């Protein structure tokens, strides 16, 4: 994320790990060869999905991973697929953010 | 051969170079400062083009970069401000900044434009040697621009030799591995490092920068090199209300 002059633009994400203006070269490449599809999720969708995972599975996902969980609802399944979601980090570190967001 | 090369060939007394950030304290300050520095007897100047993430700079130059960006400075505007550079001053001029704005502008276009304006070289602390050699060296040479590499106390002798082979201006010795604006500690270790580099009898001349703020540190540095570079101390002066008027006094205080 940068201006035309090459200055870094301050990014925004509710998730500290996504609050970063760059993107890894592997992701850029996978996107370019259309091997992977990249989508976006709002703060609210991610937070709701994170909470649901905690309620249903007893696992508090990191807010980064909660973005992936949120996309499950938007996908169309035939019933034959196996879905894999990587929970890349634990949500203990994000408890403050969860508590403040849901006013728990 | 550019103005920088000629300067190093002629002058025998220690050379004083001064850095300032383009567009600071005001967007239009750039050439006024350059002219005042030449008039006061600075041997060459380094004009910083500001970057949002200046990783080699301490708080003083960081703040000046931030202020310059808020004032609206961009590479395009800087090049516009330098359009009469060679009608206004005759001392060598280097541009100093970070690689991302150059990439966005286009490195080839950047080199061409800089040469056209009469710029003599570039200092880009985050441009790695490998990328310079593989991608940009030819472009710099074609445009008669010196690329100035940085050497720290941790740089290996092999790498210093390689830098020497790739350089055609001078080599910039960092007084320590810290950011700009820390006071240079003229310690035994620092002196040993400066002497070690001096004893390598490099093909290129060397200058010491980072932490040079007054006559004492300038003289200490000049014992080992062709001269020294002052940055933060000068930028701090520019931040004061009467900074512009005190430029001659500042330069004379370092020269002694």
Coordinates of N, CA and C in Angstrom, one line a residue, chain A residues 9-62:
Chain A
X9 N 1.5 3.9 2.9 CA 0.2 4.4 3.5 C 0.0 3.6 4.8
X10 N -0.5 4.3 5.8 CA -0.8 3.6 7.1 C -2.0 2.7 6.9
X11 N -1.8 1.4 7.1 CA -2.9 0.5 6.9 C -3.9 0.5 8.1
X12 N -5.0 -0.2 7.9 CA -5.9 -0.4 9.1 C -6.4 -1.8 9.1
X13 N -6.4 -2.5 10.2 CA -7.1 -3.7 10.4 C -7.3 -3.9 11.9
X14 N -8.4 -4.4 12.3 CA -8.7 -4.7 13.7 C -7.7 -5.7 14.3
X15 N -7.1 -6.5 13.3 CA -6.2 -7.5 13.7 C -4.8 -7.0 13.6
X16 N -4.0 -7.0 14.7 CA -2.7 -6.5 14.7 C -1.8 -7.1 13.6
X17 N -2.0 -8.4 13.4 CA -1.1 -9.1 12.4 C -1.4 -8.7 11.0
X18 N -2.6 -8.2 10.8 CA -2.9 -7.8 9.4 C -2.8 -6.3 9.2
X19 N -2.4 -5.6 10.3 CA -2.3 -4.1 10.2 C -0.9 -3.8 9.7
X20 N -0.7 -4.1 8.4 CA 0.7 -4.0 7.8 C 0.5 -3.7 6.3
X21 N 1.3 -2.8 5.8 CA 1.0 -2.3 4.5 C 1.6 -3.2 3.3
X22 N 2.3 -4.2 3.7 CA 3.0 -5.0 2.6 C 2.2 -6.3 2.4
X23 N 2.7 -7.1 1.4 CA 2.2 -8.4 1.1 C 3.3 -9.3 0.7
X24 N 3.3 -10.5 1.2 CA 4.4 -11.5 0.9 C 4.5 -11.8 -0.6
X25 N 5.7 -12.0 -1.1 CA 5.9 -12.3 -2.5 C 5.2 -13.6 -2.9
X26 N 5.1 -14.6 -2.0 CA 4.4 -15.8 -2.4 C 2.9 -15.6 -2.7
X27 N 2.3 -14.8 -1.8 CA 0.9 -14.5 -2.0 C 0.7 -13.7 -3.3
X28 N 1.6 -12.8 -3.6 CA 1.5 -12.0 -4.8 C 1.6 -12.9 -6.0
X29 N 2.5 -13.9 -5.9 CA 2.7 -14.8 -7.0 C 1.5 -15.7 -7.2
X30 N 1.0 -16.3 -6.1 CA -0.2 -17.2 -6.2 C -1.4 -16.4 -6.8
X31 N -1.5 -15.2 -6.4 CA -2.6 -14.4 -7.0 C -2.4 -14.2 -8.5
X32 N -1.1 -13.9 -8.8 CA -0.8 -13.6 -10.2 C -1.1 -14.8 -11.1
X33 N -0.7 -16.0 -10.7 CA -0.9 -17.2 -11.5 C -2.4 -17.8 -11.3
X34 N -3.1 -17.1 -10.5 CA -4.5 -17.5 -10.3 C -4.7 -18.9 -9.6
X35 N -3.7 -19.2 -8.8 CA -3.7 -20.4 -8.1 C -4.5 -20.3 -6.9
X36 N -4.6 -19.1 -6.3 CA -5.4 -18.8 -5.1 C -6.3 -17.6 -5.4
X37 N -7.4 -17.6 -4.7 CA -8.3 -16.5 -4.8 C -8.2 -15.7 -3.5
X38 N -8.2 -14.4 -3.6 CA -8.1 -13.6 -2.4 C -9.4 -12.7 -2.2
X39 N -9.9 -12.8 -1.0 CA -11.2 -12.1 -0.7 C -11.0 -11.2 0.5
X40 N -12.0 -10.3 0.8 CA -11.8 -9.5 2.0 C -13.0 -9.8 2.9
X41 N -12.8 -9.5 4.2 CA -13.8 -9.7 5.2 C -13.8 -8.4 6.1
X42 N -15.0 -8.0 6.6 CA -15.0 -6.8 7.4 C -14.7 -7.2 8.9
X43 N -14.4 -6.1 9.6 CA -14.1 -6.4 11.1 C -15.2 -7.2 11.7
X44 N -16.4 -6.7 11.5 CA -17.6 -7.3 12.2 C -17.7 -8.8 11.8
X45 N -17.6 -9.1 10.5 CA -17.7 -10.5 10.0 C -16.6 -11.4 10.7
X46 N -15.4 -10.8 10.8 CA -14.3 -11.6 11.4 C -14.6 -11.8 12.9
X47 N -15.0 -10.8 13.6 CA -15.2 -10.9 15.1 C -16.4 -11.8 15.4
X48 N -17.4 -11.8 14.6 CA -18.6 -12.7 14.8 C -18.1 -14.1 14.6
X49 N -17.4 -14.4 13.5 CA -16.9 -15.7 13.2 C -16.0 -16.2 14.3
X50 N -15.1 -15.4 14.8 CA -14.2 -15.7 15.9 C -15.0 -16.2 17.1
X51 N -16.0 -15.4 17.4 CA -16.8 -15.7 18.6 C -17.6 -17.0 18.4
X52 N -18.1 -17.2 17.2 CA -18.9 -18.4 17.0 C -18.0 -19.7 17.1
X53 N -16.7 -19.6 16.6 CA -15.8 -20.7 16.7 C -15.5 -21.0 18.2
X54 N -15.4 -19.9 19.0 CA -15.2 -20.1 20.4 C -16.4 -20.8 21.1
X55 N -17.5 -20.4 20.7 CA -18.8 -21.0 21.3 C -19.0 -22.5 20.8
X56 N -18.7 -22.7 19.5 CA -19.0 -24.1 19.0 C -17.9 -25.1 19.3
X57 N -16.7 -24.6 19.2 CA -15.5 -25.5 19.3 C -14.7 -25.4 20.5
X58 N -14.9 -24.3 21.3 CA -14.1 -24.1 22.4 C -12.7 -23.6 22.1
X59 N -12.5 -23.2 20.8 CA -11.2 -22.7 20.4 C -11.4 -21.2 20.1
X60 N -10.5 -20.4 20.7 CA -10.5 -19.0 20.5 C -9.5 -18.7 19.3
X61 N -10.0 -18.4 18.1 CA -9.0 -18.2 17.1 C -8.4 -16.8 17.1
X62 N -7.2 -16.7 16.6 CA -6.6 -15.3 16.5 C -7.5 -14.6 15.5

